[in-house]
Amino acid sequence: MRVYLAGPEVFLPDALEVAAAKKRVCAAHGLEGVFPLDPPPAAAPADRPYWMRIYLGNEAHIRSCGALIANLTPFRGPSADAGTVYELGFMRALGRPVAGYSNLAADFLDRTRAFLGGQARPRADGGWEDADAMGLEDFGLADNLMIDGGIAAAGGVFERQDSPGDRWRDLAAFERCCAWIARR
Amino acid sequence: MRVYLAGPEVFLPDALEVAAAKKRVCAAHGLEGVFPLDPPPAAAPADRPYWMRIYLGNEAHIRSCGALIANLTPFRGPSADAGTVYELGFMRALGRPVAGYSNLAADFLDRTRAFLGGQARPRADGGWEDADAMGLEDFGLADNLMIDGGIAAAGGVFERQDSPGDRWRDLAAFERCCAWIARR
């Protein structure tokens, strides 16, 4: 089973070392990890811009995989990395198993309130809103309900923990996702 | 043609009024706008949690539509709303036309640098990184390359402007997306 390893680790200076570590965890569970920076199954046309060749390569990777594990640790804001979220939705629409993990355990509401700081204000109905009067989701979830919902609809797991170490390299929650896919 | 209207307007206090305004623009182009808060084509099982019924309703809405227009105006951070991005990836995987718009015109790099402030620092190779040494995308795009790439791969348009008015209610860029879908 090929498993697409979605996540913002592609932005790390040691992305390939992190990729190798994730692939070792996959292999220990009988899975083949596929990292976004791996050579794609089919090369994108050379006349497309560099960023578009990356996009097409990642899309081809996802289509070639039987499952996806998303690193949904919050990235530059209350939610997960946008590219990772896009890929999660893409794989869910293909009808294949998806799982996710976050190395920050706090609920989405608490993280969004912390992000907004003094700009978060209570609503008369007991909820919260931002400076534009836009409401804050309050469902006890890890992120926007489309993310938690997509994983739940696929029957997947969303593993959350407060990583005691380096939140971009701690693979304990990731490994629980691998174990779930291997058990299916 | 039914068109799914993805975007964070669902969080506005006057979401239904904004939905009605978007539907009027759609109708002027011969399109039927479908808003996330509309009654879904099939009711989700009553024993599922409220948030999961919303998720399942939105998924059913998307599957029932022939195209999607995403409001990708940055939301609580440098990127678009996570739920909207998930839905964009979902519809792209279904192989149907997608378009997007943003009422902030600045490039993703500039917005991310502004978001990070003093935590953004130059790399020796000329690029930029954050406090975790994670690189910043610098492709002259509107958002993460998976978002711009998905729209481009679908042959769609990504309309960007600095809205002179209310960025959550200005529909000029949205209307250009409607016109593109109507022309196809």
mmCIF file of C-alpha atoms in Angstrom:
data_model
loop_
_atom_site.group_PDB
_atom_site.id
_atom_site.type_symbol
_atom_site.label_atom_id
_atom_site.label_comp_id
_atom_site.label_asym_id
_atom_site.label_seq_id
_atom_site.Cartn_x
_atom_site.Cartn_y
_atom_site.Cartn_z
ATOM 1 C CA MET A 1 0.000 0.000 0.000
ATOM 2 C CA ARG A 2 1.406 3.351 -1.100
ATOM 3 C CA VAL A 3 0.609 6.156 1.351
ATOM 4 C CA TYR A 4 0.923 9.858 0.453
ATOM 5 C CA LEU A 5 2.649 11.828 3.204
ATOM 6 C CA ALA A 6 0.995 15.252 3.068
ATOM 7 C CA GLY A 7 2.398 17.981 5.289
ATOM 8 C CA PRO A 8 4.366 21.209 5.569
ATOM 9 C CA GLU A 9 7.624 19.338 6.226
ATOM 10 C CA VAL A 10 8.454 20.099 2.586
ATOM 11 C CA PHE A 11 9.376 23.604 3.834
ATOM 12 C CA LEU A 12 11.960 22.346 6.369
ATOM 13 C CA PRO A 13 15.655 22.693 5.545
ATOM 14 C CA ASP A 14 16.053 18.967 6.346
ATOM 15 C CA ALA A 15 12.881 17.907 4.511
ATOM 16 C CA LEU A 16 14.533 14.874 2.934
ATOM 17 C CA GLU A 17 15.763 13.599 6.312
ATOM 18 C CA VAL A 18 12.265 13.991 7.757
ATOM 19 C CA ALA A 19 10.862 12.215 4.684
ATOM 20 C CA ALA A 20 13.283 9.329 5.206
ATOM 21 C CA ALA A 21 12.275 9.034 8.869
ATOM 22 C CA LYS A 22 8.566 8.957 7.943
ATOM 23 C CA LYS A 23 9.223 6.334 5.277
ATOM 24 C CA ARG A 24 11.009 4.161 7.843
ATOM 25 C CA VAL A 25 7.961 4.323 10.111
ATOM 26 C CA CYS A 26 5.738 3.406 7.141
ATOM 27 C CA ALA A 27 7.969 0.469 6.222
ATOM 28 C CA ALA A 28 7.805 -0.843 9.796
ATOM 29 C CA HIS A 29 4.025 -1.096 9.277
ATOM 30 C CA GLY A 30 4.282 -2.670 5.830
ATOM 31 C CA LEU A 31 3.485 0.612 4.034
ATOM 32 C CA GLU A 32 5.329 2.520 1.319
ATOM 33 C CA GLY A 33 5.534 6.204 2.173
ATOM 34 C CA VAL A 34 5.377 8.626 -0.775
ATOM 35 C CA PHE A 35 6.769 12.102 -0.051
ATOM 36 C CA PRO A 36 5.738 15.159 -2.111
ATOM 37 C CA LEU A 37 9.358 15.791 -3.098
ATOM 38 C CA ASP A 38 9.822 12.251 -4.490
ATOM 39 C CA PRO A 39 10.104 12.022 -8.291
ATOM 40 C CA PRO A 40 6.506 11.892 -9.565
ATOM 41 C CA PRO A 41 5.090 8.842 -11.391
ATOM 42 C CA ALA A 42 4.908 10.869 -14.607
ATOM 43 C CA ALA A 43 7.067 13.922 -15.314
ATOM 44 C CA ALA A 44 5.090 17.130 -15.849
ATOM 45 C CA PRO A 45 5.515 18.868 -19.222
ATOM 46 C CA ALA A 46 8.832 20.763 -19.229
ATOM 47 C CA ASP A 47 7.220 23.895 -20.632
ATOM 48 C CA ARG A 48 5.053 24.428 -17.533
ATOM 49 C CA PRO A 49 6.311 26.784 -14.787
ATOM 50 C CA TYR A 50 8.289 25.200 -11.960
ATOM 51 C CA TRP A 51 5.478 25.620 -9.418
ATOM 52 C CA MET A 52 2.978 24.007 -11.805
ATOM 53 C CA ARG A 53 5.248 21.030 -12.320
ATOM 54 C CA ILE A 54 5.329 20.627 -8.526
ATOM 55 C CA TYR A 55 1.526 20.797 -8.440
ATOM 56 C CA LEU A 56 1.081 18.250 -11.216
ATOM 57 C CA GLY A 57 3.655 15.957 -9.605
ATOM 58 C CA ASN A 58 1.836 16.048 -6.275
ATOM 59 C CA GLU A 59 -1.515 15.396 -7.921
ATOM 60 C CA ALA A 60 -0.011 12.399 -9.728
ATOM 61 C CA HIS A 61 1.505 11.169 -6.448
ATOM 62 C CA ILE A 62 -1.862 11.364 -4.693
ATOM 63 C CA ARG A 63 -3.668 9.550 -7.509
ATOM 64 C CA SER A 64 -1.003 6.793 -7.348
ATOM 65 C CA CYS A 65 -1.499 6.203 -3.618
ATOM 66 C CA GLY A 66 -4.060 4.065 -1.820
ATOM 67 C CA ALA A 67 -4.238 6.258 1.303
ATOM 68 C CA LEU A 68 -3.101 9.612 2.700
ATOM 69 C CA ILE A 69 -1.755 10.730 6.075
ATOM 70 C CA ALA A 70 -1.859 14.493 6.628
ATOM 71 C CA ASN A 71 0.298 16.406 9.083
ATOM 72 C CA LEU A 72 -2.340 18.862 10.291
ATOM 73 C CA THR A 73 -0.218 20.556 12.959
ATOM 74 C CA PRO A 74 -1.245 24.248 12.833
ATOM 75 C CA PHE A 75 0.916 26.221 10.440
ATOM 76 C CA ARG A 76 1.201 30.031 10.459
ATOM 77 C CA GLY A 77 -2.253 30.525 11.921
ATOM 78 C CA PRO A 78 -4.957 28.538 13.708
ATOM 79 C CA SER A 79 -5.408 25.990 10.892
ATOM 80 C CA ALA A 80 -3.261 23.421 9.125
ATOM 81 C CA ASP A 81 -1.072 24.183 6.097
ATOM 82 C CA ALA A 82 -3.283 25.119 3.129
ATOM 83 C CA GLY A 83 -1.524 22.800 0.667
ATOM 84 C CA THR A 84 -1.974 19.864 3.026
ATOM 85 C CA VAL A 85 -5.667 20.645 3.506
ATOM 86 C CA TYR A 86 -6.153 20.821 -0.265
ATOM 87 C CA GLU A 87 -4.564 17.390 -0.646
ATOM 88 C CA LEU A 88 -6.713 15.943 2.137
ATOM 89 C CA GLY A 89 -9.883 17.099 0.386
ATOM 90 C CA PHE A 90 -8.579 15.798 -2.918
ATOM 91 C CA MET A 91 -7.919 12.298 -1.553
ATOM 92 C CA ARG A 92 -11.239 12.175 0.301
ATOM 93 C CA ALA A 93 -13.019 12.920 -3.000
ATOM 94 C CA LEU A 94 -11.168 9.991 -4.574
ATOM 95 C CA GLY A 95 -12.864 7.845 -1.906
ATOM 96 C CA ARG A 96 -9.660 6.481 -0.398
ATOM 97 C CA PRO A 97 -8.712 6.272 3.310
ATOM 98 C CA VAL A 98 -7.372 9.451 4.927
ATOM 99 C CA ALA A 99 -5.914 10.001 8.382
ATOM 100 C CA GLY A 100 -4.443 13.061 10.062
ATOM 101 C CA TYR A 101 -2.422 14.081 13.075
ATOM 102 C CA SER A 102 -1.480 17.225 14.927
ATOM 103 C CA ASN A 103 1.358 17.779 17.341
ATOM 104 C CA LEU A 104 -0.674 20.482 19.069
ATOM 105 C CA ALA A 105 -3.588 19.070 21.073
ATOM 106 C CA ALA A 106 -5.615 22.222 21.773
ATOM 107 C CA ASP A 107 -9.102 22.608 20.302
ATOM 108 C CA PHE A 108 -9.608 24.814 17.239
ATOM 109 C CA LEU A 109 -11.650 27.339 19.247
ATOM 110 C CA ASP A 110 -8.932 27.786 21.858
ATOM 111 C CA ARG A 111 -6.224 28.131 19.212
ATOM 112 C CA THR A 112 -8.275 30.615 17.192
ATOM 113 C CA ARG A 113 -8.990 32.698 20.315
ATOM 114 C CA ALA A 114 -5.272 32.682 21.178
ATOM 115 C CA PHE A 115 -4.446 33.706 17.599
ATOM 116 C CA LEU A 116 -6.945 36.573 17.605
ATOM 117 C CA GLY A 117 -5.995 37.773 21.075
ATOM 118 C CA GLY A 118 -7.872 40.943 21.987
ATOM 119 C CA GLN A 119 -9.671 40.882 18.621
ATOM 120 C CA ALA A 120 -11.803 37.919 19.734
ATOM 121 C CA ARG A 121 -14.985 39.027 21.440
ATOM 122 C CA PRO A 122 -17.957 37.196 22.938
ATOM 123 C CA ARG A 123 -21.305 37.147 21.156
ATOM 124 C CA ALA A 124 -24.579 37.613 22.944
ATOM 125 C CA ASP A 125 -25.485 33.979 22.190
ATOM 126 C CA GLY A 126 -22.434 32.668 24.066
ATOM 127 C CA GLY A 127 -20.226 32.121 21.019
ATOM 128 C CA TRP A 128 -17.206 34.083 19.835
ATOM 129 C CA GLU A 129 -16.496 36.286 16.837
ATOM 130 C CA ASP A 130 -13.526 38.155 15.353
ATOM 131 C CA ALA A 131 -13.078 41.855 14.525
ATOM 132 C CA ASP A 132 -15.065 41.355 11.285
ATOM 133 C CA ALA A 133 -17.954 39.832 13.318
ATOM 134 C CA MET A 134 -17.218 36.435 11.745
ATOM 135 C CA GLY A 135 -18.000 33.567 14.102
ATOM 136 C CA LEU A 136 -15.514 31.098 15.552
ATOM 137 C CA GLU A 137 -16.275 27.386 15.208
ATOM 138 C CA ASP A 138 -16.858 25.768 18.593
ATOM 139 C CA PHE A 139 -17.342 22.042 18.121
ATOM 140 C CA GLY A 140 -14.446 20.667 20.195
ATOM 141 C CA LEU A 141 -12.653 19.730 16.995
ATOM 142 C CA ALA A 142 -9.002 19.987 15.998
ATOM 143 C CA ASP A 143 -9.580 22.297 13.015
ATOM 144 C CA ASN A 144 -12.286 23.559 10.640
ATOM 145 C CA LEU A 145 -15.128 21.015 10.604
ATOM 146 C CA MET A 146 -14.499 20.157 6.950
ATOM 147 C CA ILE A 147 -11.113 18.731 7.987
ATOM 148 C CA ASP A 148 -12.285 16.717 10.977
ATOM 149 C CA GLY A 149 -15.437 15.783 9.044
ATOM 150 C CA GLY A 150 -13.598 14.569 5.972
ATOM 151 C CA ILE A 151 -11.427 12.271 8.055
ATOM 152 C CA ALA A 152 -14.451 11.006 9.993
ATOM 153 C CA ALA A 153 -16.447 10.457 6.781
ATOM 154 C CA ALA A 154 -13.580 8.322 5.465
ATOM 155 C CA GLY A 155 -13.615 6.308 8.697
ATOM 156 C CA GLY A 156 -10.144 7.619 9.501
ATOM 157 C CA VAL A 157 -8.361 8.675 12.674
ATOM 158 C CA PHE A 158 -7.275 12.191 13.699
ATOM 159 C CA GLU A 159 -4.482 11.759 16.244
ATOM 160 C CA ARG A 160 -3.792 14.770 18.465
ATOM 161 C CA GLN A 161 -1.054 15.235 21.042
ATOM 162 C CA ASP A 162 1.084 17.972 22.526
ATOM 163 C CA SER A 163 4.441 16.911 21.231
ATOM 164 C CA PRO A 164 6.987 16.873 24.043
ATOM 165 C CA GLY A 165 9.780 17.425 21.520
ATOM 166 C CA ASP A 166 10.152 19.079 18.133
ATOM 167 C CA ARG A 167 6.606 19.470 16.774
ATOM 168 C CA TRP A 168 7.786 19.305 13.132
ATOM 169 C CA ARG A 169 9.750 16.096 13.611
ATOM 170 C CA ASP A 170 7.947 14.143 16.344
ATOM 171 C CA LEU A 171 6.458 11.062 14.630
ATOM 172 C CA ALA A 172 4.552 9.421 17.520
ATOM 173 C CA ALA A 173 1.104 10.586 16.340
ATOM 174 C CA PHE A 174 2.107 9.945 12.734
ATOM 175 C CA GLU A 175 2.984 6.365 13.659
ATOM 176 C CA ARG A 176 -0.495 5.842 15.141
ATOM 177 C CA CYS A 177 -1.929 6.866 11.758
ATOM 178 C CA CYS A 178 0.322 4.322 10.026
ATOM 179 C CA ALA A 179 -0.849 1.631 12.433
ATOM 180 C CA TRP A 180 -4.466 2.479 11.640
ATOM 181 C CA ILE A 181 -3.917 2.176 7.897
ATOM 182 C CA ALA A 182 -1.992 -1.071 8.317
ATOM 183 C CA ARG A 183 -4.862 -2.553 10.378
ATOM 184 C CA ARG A 184 -7.494 -1.860 7.739
ATOM 185 C CA MET B 1 -25.483 24.532 -14.050
ATOM 186 C CA ARG B 2 -25.342 24.296 -10.242
ATOM 187 C CA VAL B 3 -22.298 26.068 -8.782
ATOM 188 C CA TYR B 4 -21.081 25.482 -5.210
ATOM 189 C CA LEU B 5 -20.251 28.771 -3.461
ATOM 190 C CA ALA B 6 -17.340 27.863 -1.164
ATOM 191 C CA GLY B 7 -16.090 30.524 1.232
ATOM 192 C CA PRO B 8 -15.877 31.788 4.798
ATOM 193 C CA GLU B 9 -18.991 33.944 4.392
ATOM 194 C CA VAL B 10 -20.777 31.202 6.343
ATOM 195 C CA PHE B 11 -19.218 32.797 9.449
ATOM 196 C CA LEU B 12 -20.714 36.261 8.810
ATOM 197 C CA PRO B 13 -23.679 37.393 10.907
ATOM 198 C CA ASP B 14 -25.496 38.230 7.642
ATOM 199 C CA ALA B 15 -24.406 35.044 5.848
ATOM 200 C CA LEU B 16 -27.851 34.468 4.343
ATOM 201 C CA GLU B 17 -27.965 37.973 2.884
ATOM 202 C CA VAL B 18 -24.512 37.509 1.343
ATOM 203 C CA ALA B 19 -25.650 34.128 0.005
ATOM 204 C CA ALA B 20 -28.685 35.743 -1.602
ATOM 205 C CA ALA B 21 -26.504 38.419 -3.218
ATOM 206 C CA LYS B 22 -24.130 35.775 -4.643
ATOM 207 C CA LYS B 23 -27.064 33.759 -5.959
ATOM 208 C CA ARG B 24 -28.407 36.827 -7.726
ATOM 209 C CA VAL B 25 -25.059 37.299 -9.481
ATOM 210 C CA CYS B 26 -25.090 33.627 -10.452
ATOM 211 C CA ALA B 27 -28.610 33.884 -11.825
ATOM 212 C CA ALA B 28 -27.626 36.887 -13.950
ATOM 213 C CA HIS B 29 -25.113 34.566 -15.631
ATOM 214 C CA GLY B 30 -27.555 31.682 -16.010
ATOM 215 C CA LEU B 31 -26.092 29.765 -13.060
ATOM 216 C CA GLU B 32 -27.686 28.342 -9.921
ATOM 217 C CA GLY B 33 -25.644 29.218 -6.845
ATOM 218 C CA VAL B 34 -25.588 26.630 -4.066
ATOM 219 C CA PHE B 35 -24.601 27.997 -0.644
ATOM 220 C CA PRO B 36 -23.175 25.733 2.091
ATOM 221 C CA LEU B 37 -26.029 26.660 4.448
ATOM 222 C CA ASP B 38 -28.720 25.643 1.933
ATOM 223 C CA PRO B 39 -30.678 22.487 2.813
ATOM 224 C CA PRO B 40 -28.555 19.608 1.489
ATOM 225 C CA PRO B 41 -29.807 17.273 -1.287
ATOM 226 C CA ALA B 42 -29.995 14.426 1.219
ATOM 227 C CA ALA B 43 -30.408 14.904 4.962
ATOM 228 C CA ALA B 44 -27.537 13.506 7.038
ATOM 229 C CA PRO B 45 -28.465 10.807 9.585
ATOM 230 C CA ALA B 46 -30.023 12.476 12.642
ATOM 231 C CA ASP B 47 -27.839 10.487 15.036
ATOM 232 C CA ARG B 48 -24.630 12.104 13.790
ATOM 233 C CA PRO B 49 -23.244 15.141 15.665
ATOM 234 C CA TYR B 50 -24.335 18.568 14.404
ATOM 235 C CA TRP B 51 -20.905 19.391 12.908
ATOM 236 C CA MET B 52 -20.812 16.059 11.082
ATOM 237 C CA ARG B 53 -24.237 16.690 9.586
ATOM 238 C CA ILE B 54 -22.893 20.023 8.300
ATOM 239 C CA TYR B 55 -19.885 18.222 6.801
ATOM 240 C CA LEU B 56 -22.005 15.563 5.119
ATOM 241 C CA GLY B 57 -24.405 18.200 3.820
ATOM 242 C CA ASN B 58 -21.566 20.194 2.265
ATOM 243 C CA GLU B 59 -20.055 17.092 0.688
ATOM 244 C CA ALA B 60 -23.451 16.231 -0.809
ATOM 245 C CA HIS B 61 -23.821 19.814 -2.063
ATOM 246 C CA ILE B 62 -20.426 19.668 -3.782
ATOM 247 C CA ARG B 63 -21.162 16.310 -5.411
ATOM 248 C CA SER B 64 -24.468 17.739 -6.706
ATOM 249 C CA CYS B 65 -22.793 20.714 -8.394
ATOM 250 C CA GLY B 66 -21.138 20.986 -11.784
ATOM 251 C CA ALA B 67 -18.584 23.628 -10.748
ATOM 252 C CA LEU B 68 -17.207 25.448 -7.696
ATOM 253 C CA ILE B 69 -16.243 29.061 -7.026
ATOM 254 C CA ALA B 70 -14.046 29.535 -3.948
ATOM 255 C CA ASN B 71 -13.693 32.762 -1.986
ATOM 256 C CA LEU B 72 -9.949 32.535 -1.288
ATOM 257 C CA THR B 73 -9.587 35.926 0.390
ATOM 258 C CA PRO B 74 -7.016 35.340 3.173
ATOM 259 C CA PHE B 75 -8.692 34.371 6.434
ATOM 260 C CA ARG B 76 -7.025 34.559 9.870
ATOM 261 C CA GLY B 77 -3.526 34.129 8.452
ATOM 262 C CA PRO B 78 -1.716 34.320 5.108
ATOM 263 C CA SER B 79 -3.838 31.609 3.421
ATOM 264 C CA ALA B 80 -7.488 31.119 2.562
ATOM 265 C CA ASP B 81 -10.045 29.591 4.924
ATOM 266 C CA ALA B 82 -9.187 25.925 5.564
ATOM 267 C CA GLY B 83 -12.680 24.622 4.927
ATOM 268 C CA THR B 84 -12.827 26.420 1.590
ATOM 269 C CA VAL B 85 -9.444 25.020 0.566
ATOM 270 C CA TYR B 86 -10.587 21.505 1.477
ATOM 271 C CA GLU B 87 -13.659 21.920 -0.720
ATOM 272 C CA LEU B 88 -11.565 23.255 -3.611
ATOM 273 C CA GLY B 89 -9.325 20.168 -3.516
ATOM 274 C CA PHE B 90 -12.386 17.947 -3.246
ATOM 275 C CA MET B 91 -14.033 19.403 -6.346
ATOM 276 C CA ARG B 92 -10.791 19.358 -8.333
ATOM 277 C CA ALA B 93 -10.477 15.620 -7.606
ATOM 278 C CA LEU B 94 -14.003 15.141 -8.968
ATOM 279 C CA GLY B 95 -12.656 16.589 -12.224
ATOM 280 C CA ARG B 96 -15.108 19.472 -12.422
ATOM 281 C CA PRO B 97 -14.344 23.147 -13.143
ATOM 282 C CA VAL B 98 -13.105 25.260 -10.243
ATOM 283 C CA ALA B 99 -12.458 28.985 -10.022
ATOM 284 C CA GLY B 100 -11.327 31.211 -7.171
ATOM 285 C CA TYR B 101 -11.088 34.843 -6.191
ATOM 286 C CA SER B 102 -9.450 36.948 -3.539
ATOM 287 C CA ASN B 103 -10.291 40.471 -2.472
ATOM 288 C CA LEU B 104 -6.657 41.009 -1.429
ATOM 289 C CA ALA B 105 -4.310 41.278 -4.401
ATOM 290 C CA ALA B 106 -0.902 40.918 -2.702
ATOM 291 C CA ASP B 107 1.288 37.911 -3.477
ATOM 292 C CA PHE B 108 1.463 35.040 -1.011
ATOM 293 C CA LEU B 109 5.122 35.794 -0.205
ATOM 294 C CA ASP B 110 4.397 39.415 0.687
ATOM 295 C CA ARG B 111 1.398 38.459 2.808
ATOM 296 C CA THR B 112 3.328 35.728 4.611
ATOM 297 C CA ARG B 113 6.212 38.105 5.329
ATOM 298 C CA ALA B 114 3.777 40.691 6.665
ATOM 299 C CA PHE B 115 2.129 38.016 8.816
ATOM 300 C CA LEU B 116 5.438 36.808 10.245
ATOM 301 C CA GLY B 117 6.801 40.319 10.789
ATOM 302 C CA GLY B 118 10.157 40.198 12.543
ATOM 303 C CA GLN B 119 10.069 36.381 12.573
ATOM 304 C CA ALA B 120 10.683 36.238 8.804
ATOM 305 C CA ARG B 121 14.379 36.152 7.971
ATOM 306 C CA PRO B 122 16.373 35.970 4.738
ATOM 307 C CA ARG B 123 18.097 32.749 3.732
ATOM 308 C CA ALA B 124 21.588 32.674 2.291
ATOM 309 C CA ASP B 125 20.138 31.534 -1.067
ATOM 310 C CA GLY B 126 17.989 34.661 -1.358
ATOM 311 C CA GLY B 127 14.752 33.113 -0.132
ATOM 312 C CA TRP B 128 12.914 33.624 3.143
ATOM 313 C CA GLU B 129 12.205 31.402 6.136
ATOM 314 C CA ASP B 130 10.251 31.607 9.400
ATOM 315 C CA ALA B 131 11.388 31.170 13.015
ATOM 316 C CA ASP B 132 11.279 27.357 12.558
ATOM 317 C CA ALA B 133 13.579 27.675 9.503
ATOM 318 C CA MET B 134 10.669 26.629 7.269
ATOM 319 C CA GLY B 135 10.835 28.225 3.827
ATOM 320 C CA LEU B 136 8.346 30.711 2.380
ATOM 321 C CA GLU B 137 6.920 29.995 -1.075
ATOM 322 C CA ASP B 138 8.001 32.627 -3.612
ATOM 323 C CA PHE B 139 6.308 31.913 -6.920
ATOM 324 C CA GLY B 140 4.350 35.133 -7.409
ATOM 325 C CA LEU B 141 1.148 33.248 -6.639
ATOM 326 C CA ALA B 142 -1.917 34.204 -4.630
ATOM 327 C CA ASP B 143 -1.612 31.353 -2.105
ATOM 328 C CA ASN B 144 0.056 27.974 -1.544
ATOM 329 C CA LEU B 145 0.929 26.498 -4.961
ATOM 330 C CA MET B 146 -1.535 23.622 -4.510
ATOM 331 C CA ILE B 147 -4.356 26.175 -4.553
ATOM 332 C CA ASP B 148 -3.200 28.179 -7.574
ATOM 333 C CA GLY B 149 -2.095 24.917 -9.236
ATOM 334 C CA GLY B 150 -5.404 23.143 -8.722
ATOM 335 C CA ILE B 151 -7.304 26.000 -10.314
ATOM 336 C CA ALA B 152 -4.818 26.157 -13.203
ATOM 337 C CA ALA B 153 -4.951 22.381 -13.707
ATOM 338 C CA ALA B 154 -8.726 22.623 -14.008
ATOM 339 C CA GLY B 155 -8.327 25.404 -16.588
ATOM 340 C CA GLY B 156 -9.974 27.836 -14.186
ATOM 341 C CA VAL B 157 -9.445 31.487 -13.313
ATOM 342 C CA PHE B 158 -8.100 32.951 -10.066
ATOM 343 C CA GLU B 159 -9.320 36.541 -9.899
ATOM 344 C CA ARG B 160 -7.411 38.853 -7.561
ATOM 345 C CA GLN B 161 -8.139 42.456 -6.648
ATOM 346 C CA ASP B 162 -7.775 44.850 -3.733
ATOM 347 C CA SER B 163 -11.385 45.364 -2.899
ATOM 348 C CA PRO B 164 -12.137 49.066 -2.559
ATOM 349 C CA GLY B 165 -15.065 48.277 -0.270
ATOM 350 C CA ASP B 166 -15.949 45.529 2.196
ATOM 351 C CA ARG B 167 -13.696 42.594 1.373
ATOM 352 C CA TRP B 168 -16.190 40.004 2.664
ATOM 353 C CA ARG B 169 -19.081 41.377 0.609
ATOM 354 C CA ASP B 170 -17.517 42.836 -2.569
ATOM 355 C CA LEU B 171 -18.638 40.572 -5.429
ATOM 356 C CA ALA B 172 -16.778 42.101 -8.409
ATOM 357 C CA ALA B 173 -14.093 39.383 -8.547
ATOM 358 C CA PHE B 174 -16.717 36.741 -7.774
ATOM 359 C CA GLU B 175 -18.762 37.944 -10.732
ATOM 360 C CA ARG B 176 -15.763 37.498 -13.052
ATOM 361 C CA CYS B 177 -15.598 33.864 -11.904
ATOM 362 C CA CYS B 178 -19.310 33.448 -12.700
ATOM 363 C CA ALA B 179 -18.732 34.917 -16.148
ATOM 364 C CA TRP B 180 -15.907 32.443 -16.769
ATOM 365 C CA ILE B 181 -18.072 29.457 -15.833
ATOM 366 C CA ALA B 182 -20.958 30.744 -17.941
ATOM 367 C CA ARG B 183 -18.646 31.100 -20.980
ATOM 368 C CA ARG B 184 -17.417 27.491 -20.820
#
